[in-house]
mmCIF file of C-alpha atoms in Angstrom:
data_model
loop_
_atom_site.group_PDB
_atom_site.id
_atom_site.type_symbol
_atom_site.label_atom_id
_atom_site.label_comp_id
_atom_site.label_asym_id
_atom_site.label_seq_id
_atom_site.Cartn_x
_atom_site.Cartn_y
_atom_site.Cartn_z
ATOM 1 C CA MET A 209 97.388 9.585 163.929
ATOM 2 C CA GLY A 210 99.964 6.828 163.472
ATOM 3 C CA LYS A 211 97.516 4.642 161.557
ATOM 4 C CA LYS A 212 96.583 7.480 159.183
ATOM 5 C CA PHE A 213 100.241 8.196 158.565
ATOM 6 C CA ARG A 214 101.014 4.567 157.776
ATOM 7 C CA SER A 215 97.961 4.382 155.468
ATOM 8 C CA GLY A 216 99.117 7.471 153.619
ATOM 9 C CA VAL A 217 102.601 6.047 153.194
ATOM 10 C CA PHE A 218 101.193 2.728 151.995
ATOM 11 C CA ILE A 219 98.940 4.451 149.433
ATOM 12 C CA SER A 220 101.883 6.572 148.218
ATOM 13 C CA ILE A 221 104.011 3.444 147.718
ATOM 14 C CA ILE A 222 101.222 1.784 145.747
ATOM 15 C CA MET A 223 100.838 4.884 143.564
ATOM 16 C CA VAL A 224 104.580 4.986 142.910
ATOM 17 C CA ILE A 225 104.559 1.285 141.947
ATOM 18 C CA LEU A 226 101.599 1.788 139.619
ATOM 19 C CA GLY A 227 103.265 4.848 138.091
ATOM 20 C CA LEU A 228 106.505 2.974 137.452
ATOM 21 C CA SER A 229 104.565 0.072 135.969
ATOM 22 C CA ALA A 230 102.710 2.423 133.621
ATOM 23 C CA VAL A 231 105.976 4.040 132.522
ATOM 24 C CA GLY A 232 107.595 0.638 131.961
ATOM 25 C CA TRP A 233 104.641 -0.602 129.912
ATOM 26 C CA PHE A 234 104.655 2.578 127.811
ATOM 27 C CA VAL A 235 108.400 2.253 127.104
ATOM 28 C CA TRP A 236 108.029 -1.459 126.214
ATOM 29 C CA TYR A 237 105.064 -0.860 123.912
ATOM 30 C CA THR A 238 106.726 2.100 122.176
ATOM 31 C CA GLY A 239 109.903 0.093 121.665
ATOM 32 C CA LYS A 240 107.924 -2.794 120.212
ATOM 33 C CA MET A 241 106.194 -0.488 117.753
ATOM 34 C CA PHE A 242 109.547 1.045 116.734
ATOM 35 C CA VAL A 243 111.165 -2.350 116.159
ATOM 36 C CA GLY A 244 108.169 -3.457 114.132
ATOM 37 C CA LEU A 245 108.301 -0.300 112.025
ATOM 38 C CA VAL A 246 112.036 -0.625 111.368
ATOM 39 C CA SER A 247 111.666 -4.312 110.486
ATOM 40 C CA SER A 248 108.844 -3.534 108.093
ATOM 41 C CA GLN A 249 110.807 -0.773 106.371
ATOM 42 C CA THR A 250 113.856 -3.017 106.098
ATOM 43 C CA ALA A 251 111.803 -5.777 104.506
ATOM 44 C CA VAL A 252 110.293 -3.409 101.960
ATOM 45 C CA THR A 253 113.714 -1.964 101.117
ATOM 46 C CA SER A 254 115.139 -5.441 100.602
ATOM 47 C CA GLU A 255 112.273 -6.417 98.344
ATOM 48 C CA ASN A 256 112.861 -3.338 96.166
ATOM 49 C CA LEU A 257 116.566 -4.048 95.659
ATOM 50 C CA PRO A 258 117.376 -5.686 92.296
ATOM 51 C CA GLU A 259 118.855 -9.157 92.366
ATOM 52 C CA THR A 260 122.574 -9.183 91.707
ATOM 53 C CA ASN A 261 124.825 -12.091 90.862
ATOM 54 C CA SER A 262 128.543 -12.472 90.513
ATOM 55 C CA GLU A 263 130.493 -15.064 88.587
ATOM 56 C CA ILE A 264 134.091 -15.547 87.522
ATOM 57 C CA LEU A 265 134.733 -14.974 83.836
ATOM 58 C CA ASN A 266 137.287 -17.408 82.454
ATOM 59 C CA LEU A 267 137.821 -17.067 78.705
ATOM 60 C CA PRO A 268 140.773 -18.451 76.740
ATOM 61 C CA GLU A 269 143.182 -16.510 74.562
ATOM 62 C CA ILE A 270 142.077 -15.763 71.007
ATOM 63 C CA LYS A 271 144.432 -16.167 68.042
ATOM 64 C CA ILE A 272 143.283 -15.326 64.549
ATOM 65 C CA TRP A 273 144.864 -14.681 61.170
ATOM 66 C CA THR A 274 143.770 -11.675 59.165
ATOM 67 C CA CYS A 275 144.677 -9.605 56.111
ATOM 68 C CA GLN A 276 145.829 -6.211 57.309
ATOM 69 C CA ILE A 277 145.494 -3.450 54.731
ATOM 70 C CA GLY A 278 146.531 -0.237 56.439
ATOM 71 C CA VAL A 279 147.792 1.413 59.627
ATOM 72 C CA TYR A 280 146.916 5.024 60.382
ATOM 73 C CA LYS A 281 147.622 7.514 63.116
ATOM 74 C CA ASP A 282 144.378 9.385 62.458
ATOM 75 C CA LYS A 283 140.995 7.699 62.749
ATOM 76 C CA GLU A 284 139.583 9.764 59.870
ATOM 77 C CA ASN A 285 142.071 8.256 57.411
ATOM 78 C CA ALA A 286 141.247 4.762 58.618
ATOM 79 C CA GLU A 287 137.530 5.414 58.134
ATOM 80 C CA VAL A 288 138.146 6.647 54.582
ATOM 81 C CA LEU A 289 139.870 3.337 53.808
ATOM 82 C CA LEU A 290 136.970 1.441 55.391
ATOM 83 C CA GLN A 291 134.519 3.203 53.105
ATOM 84 C CA ASN A 292 136.649 2.637 49.999
ATOM 85 C CA LEU A 293 136.886 -1.073 50.762
ATOM 86 C CA HIS A 294 133.171 -1.248 51.453
ATOM 87 C CA ASN A 295 132.490 0.315 48.059
ATOM 88 C CA LYS A 296 134.538 -2.506 46.523
ATOM 89 C CA GLY A 297 132.554 -5.146 48.377
ATOM 90 C CA TRP A 298 134.929 -5.839 51.266
ATOM 91 C CA GLN A 299 133.842 -5.638 54.910
ATOM 92 C CA ALA A 300 136.906 -4.141 56.544
ATOM 93 C CA VAL A 301 137.260 -3.526 60.276
ATOM 94 C CA ILE A 302 139.390 -1.371 62.567
ATOM 95 C CA ILE A 303 140.947 -4.002 64.808
ATOM 96 C CA SER A 304 143.233 -1.763 66.865
ATOM 97 C CA LYS A 305 143.344 1.879 67.903
ATOM 98 C CA GLU A 306 146.230 4.339 68.179
ATOM 99 C CA PRO A 307 147.441 3.404 65.652
ATOM 100 C CA TYR A 308 144.291 2.442 63.768
ATOM 101 C CA GLN A 309 144.787 -0.879 61.993
ATOM 102 C CA VAL A 310 142.399 -1.825 59.184
ATOM 103 C CA ALA A 311 141.969 -5.475 58.232
ATOM 104 C CA VAL A 312 139.656 -7.883 56.423
ATOM 105 C CA GLY A 313 138.555 -11.338 57.580
ATOM 106 C CA ALA A 314 139.235 -13.593 60.561
ATOM 107 C CA PHE A 315 140.753 -17.006 59.824
ATOM 108 C CA GLY A 316 141.976 -20.015 61.763
ATOM 109 C CA SER A 317 145.256 -20.416 59.904
ATOM 110 C CA ASN A 318 147.790 -18.639 57.746
ATOM 111 C CA GLU A 319 146.775 -20.776 54.763
ATOM 112 C CA GLU A 320 143.120 -19.730 54.990
ATOM 113 C CA ALA A 321 144.074 -16.066 55.261
ATOM 114 C CA LEU A 322 146.203 -16.401 52.125
ATOM 115 C CA PHE A 323 143.070 -17.152 50.084
ATOM 116 C CA CYS A 324 141.623 -13.823 51.239
ATOM 117 C CA TYR A 325 144.939 -12.143 50.496
ATOM 118 C CA GLN A 326 144.806 -13.468 46.954
ATOM 119 C CA GLY A 327 141.240 -12.244 46.495
ATOM 120 C CA LEU A 328 142.192 -8.772 47.685
ATOM 121 C CA LEU A 329 145.213 -8.726 45.398
ATOM 122 C CA GLU A 330 143.085 -9.649 42.393
ATOM 123 C CA ASN A 331 140.957 -6.599 43.191
ATOM 124 C CA GLY A 332 144.000 -4.340 43.281
ATOM 125 C CA ILE A 333 144.172 -4.194 47.094
ATOM 126 C CA ASP A 334 147.512 -4.722 48.794
ATOM 127 C CA SER A 335 147.560 -6.428 52.185
ATOM 128 C CA TRP A 336 149.730 -8.616 54.368
ATOM 129 C CA VAL A 337 148.770 -11.686 56.339
ATOM 130 C CA ARG A 338 149.431 -11.506 60.068
ATOM 131 C CA GLU A 339 148.437 -13.206 63.300
ATOM 132 C CA VAL A 340 146.474 -11.237 65.888
ATOM 133 C CA THR A 341 146.107 -12.295 69.520
ATOM 134 C CA TYR A 342 143.918 -11.164 72.389
ATOM 135 C CA PRO A 343 144.767 -12.386 75.915
ATOM 136 C CA ALA A 344 142.747 -14.691 78.114
ATOM 137 C CA LEU A 345 140.296 -13.004 80.468
ATOM 138 C CA HIS A 346 139.891 -13.847 84.146
ATOM 139 C CA TYR A 347 137.513 -11.444 85.819
ATOM 140 C CA LYS A 348 134.666 -11.244 88.316
ATOM 141 C CA VAL A 349 131.459 -10.091 86.616
ATOM 142 C CA SER A 350 128.683 -8.709 88.840
ATOM 143 C CA GLY A 351 125.249 -7.211 88.279
ATOM 144 C CA SER A 352 121.630 -8.008 87.594
ATOM 145 C CA GLU A 353 122.433 -9.147 84.008
ATOM 146 C CA THR A 354 125.511 -11.211 84.821
ATOM 147 C CA GLU A 355 124.310 -14.396 83.118
ATOM 148 C CA THR A 356 123.560 -12.645 79.828
ATOM 149 C CA VAL A 357 126.873 -10.766 79.887
ATOM 150 C CA LEU A 358 128.731 -14.038 80.395
ATOM 151 C CA GLU A 359 126.739 -15.729 77.627
ATOM 152 C CA ILE A 360 127.525 -12.933 75.142
ATOM 153 C CA LEU A 361 131.233 -12.909 75.960
ATOM 154 C CA GLU A 362 131.573 -16.684 76.053
ATOM 155 C CA LEU A 363 129.818 -17.046 72.695
ATOM 156 C CA ALA A 364 131.904 -14.335 71.016
ATOM 157 C CA ASN A 365 135.073 -15.844 72.474
ATOM 158 C CA SER A 366 134.237 -19.413 71.437
ATOM 159 C CA LEU A 367 133.374 -18.374 67.874
ATOM 160 C CA CYS A 368 136.654 -16.487 67.475
ATOM 161 C CA ALA A 369 138.880 -18.891 69.411
ATOM 162 C CA GLY A 370 137.252 -21.889 67.700
ATOM 163 C CA LEU A 371 138.128 -20.850 64.151
ATOM 164 C CA GLY A 372 139.165 -23.786 62.033
ATOM 165 C CA GLN A 373 137.365 -26.281 64.265
ATOM 166 C CA GLY A 374 134.091 -26.294 62.361
ATOM 167 C CA ILE A 375 130.841 -24.444 63.056
ATOM 168 C CA ASP A 376 127.820 -25.923 64.783
ATOM 169 C CA GLN A 377 125.340 -23.763 62.908
ATOM 170 C CA THR A 378 122.283 -24.860 64.899
ATOM 171 C CA ASP A 379 123.938 -24.307 68.274
ATOM 172 C CA ALA A 380 125.334 -20.902 67.281
ATOM 173 C CA THR A 381 121.973 -19.773 65.909
ATOM 174 C CA GLU A 382 120.102 -20.835 69.055
ATOM 175 C CA ARG A 383 122.592 -19.163 71.398
ATOM 176 C CA ILE A 384 122.554 -15.920 69.423
ATOM 177 C CA GLN A 385 118.758 -15.903 69.434
ATOM 178 C CA ASP A 386 118.657 -16.500 73.200
ATOM 179 C CA ILE A 387 120.927 -13.506 73.739
ATOM 180 C CA LYS A 388 118.847 -11.358 71.404
ATOM 181 C CA ASP A 389 115.720 -12.117 73.459
ATOM 182 C CA SER A 390 117.418 -11.361 76.808
ATOM 183 C CA ASP A 391 118.103 -8.136 78.678
ATOM 184 C CA TYR A 392 121.710 -6.999 78.532
ATOM 185 C CA PRO A 393 123.673 -3.801 79.328
ATOM 186 C CA GLU A 394 123.620 -1.097 76.655
ATOM 187 C CA ASP A 395 127.417 -1.367 76.332
ATOM 188 C CA PHE A 396 126.914 -4.809 74.803
ATOM 189 C CA ARG A 397 124.431 -3.745 72.124
ATOM 190 C CA HIS A 398 126.996 -3.480 69.320
ATOM 191 C CA LEU A 399 128.450 -6.892 70.152
ATOM 192 C CA GLN A 400 124.972 -8.406 70.168
ATOM 193 C CA ASP A 401 124.206 -6.714 66.829
ATOM 194 C CA ASN A 402 127.407 -8.132 65.339
ATOM 195 C CA LEU A 403 126.530 -11.598 66.581
ATOM 196 C CA SER A 404 123.097 -11.261 64.956
ATOM 197 C CA ALA A 405 124.754 -10.194 61.697
ATOM 198 C CA LEU A 406 127.059 -13.200 61.973
ATOM 199 C CA ASN A 407 123.976 -15.348 62.473
ATOM 200 C CA ALA A 408 122.520 -13.949 59.246
ATOM 201 C CA SER A 409 125.677 -15.021 57.403
ATOM 202 C CA LEU A 410 124.968 -18.602 58.455
ATOM 203 C CA ASP A 411 121.977 -18.814 56.116
ATOM 204 C CA GLY A 412 124.029 -20.833 53.657
ATOM 205 C CA GLN A 413 123.155 -18.618 50.697
ATOM 206 C CA GLY A 414 125.812 -17.235 48.403
ATOM 207 C CA ASN A 415 129.452 -17.488 49.448
ATOM 208 C CA PHE A 416 128.889 -18.590 53.026
ATOM 209 C CA GLN A 417 132.528 -18.718 54.126
ATOM 210 C CA TYR A 418 133.299 -15.391 52.449
ATOM 211 C CA LYS A 419 130.583 -13.593 54.424
ATOM 212 C CA TYR A 420 131.162 -15.478 57.658
ATOM 213 C CA ASN A 421 134.903 -14.797 57.970
ATOM 214 C CA GLN A 422 134.505 -11.108 57.256
ATOM 215 C CA GLN A 423 131.645 -10.718 59.749
ATOM 216 C CA LEU A 424 133.530 -12.696 62.375
ATOM 217 C CA LEU A 425 136.285 -10.073 62.368
ATOM 218 C CA GLN A 426 133.585 -7.535 63.297
ATOM 219 C CA VAL A 427 132.658 -9.738 66.262
ATOM 220 C CA PHE A 428 136.304 -10.049 67.284
ATOM 221 C CA ALA A 429 136.889 -6.278 67.148
ATOM 222 C CA GLU A 430 133.752 -5.469 69.158
ATOM 223 C CA TYR A 431 134.609 -8.220 71.671
ATOM 224 C CA LYS A 432 137.925 -6.429 72.262
ATOM 225 C CA TRP A 433 136.328 -2.988 72.670
ATOM 226 C CA VAL A 434 133.526 -4.070 74.988
ATOM 227 C CA THR A 435 135.701 -6.175 77.291
ATOM 228 C CA TYR A 436 138.249 -3.392 77.611
ATOM 229 C CA LYS A 437 135.587 -0.767 78.298
ATOM 230 C CA TYR A 438 133.462 -2.958 80.555
ATOM 231 C CA PHE A 439 136.320 -4.152 82.740
ATOM 232 C CA GLU A 440 137.818 -0.671 82.905
ATOM 233 C CA GLN A 441 134.506 0.596 84.301
ATOM 234 C CA ASN A 442 134.085 -2.358 86.697
ATOM 235 C CA PRO A 443 137.457 -2.818 88.454
#
């Protein structure tokens, strides 16, 4: 009787040990599968995330001279003046809002702007020569198109800030073309279009300087709008 009892106890112990082992193995295997599944999902999620970069934007102050023609409280009145000037062959630009300031040409010095002033006067258009400044920019730019955004802003800044220092036509043309062929945020489309139009003015046909200085003011104005809007949306 004693031997049978001990045998029964021994068998029960063995069964308990085997049962615990089976439970332990099941828990270990299930945990392994779970970890593997989570790791796999994490890897796939990471692969699907777009690459993002971040760089510090460091652009110098811009100072230009221009011929201002009118200042208006209402945008509609400013646009009427723009159209009237366009009909007379002048490419005027709204360079500031509230009030809306209308001007023609971007120049590197007061003396250069005076030539434009004289041309306007000969066409019966009153204006006054004034200096316009836009502050230096120091900002962190992030996103999947960071490099192109920096290239657009740096090119626009260098063309405006470098007035009076000569134009490397080949370099400007190549940089504008590179930007045109790249992906960039929709907010920068107008600035890119203005750079392309500036590039077209570099063809050397007709009055090169006349076309270039008027188109450059378009670039300057759009540079102001896009940097203000872009940095306001990306604090």
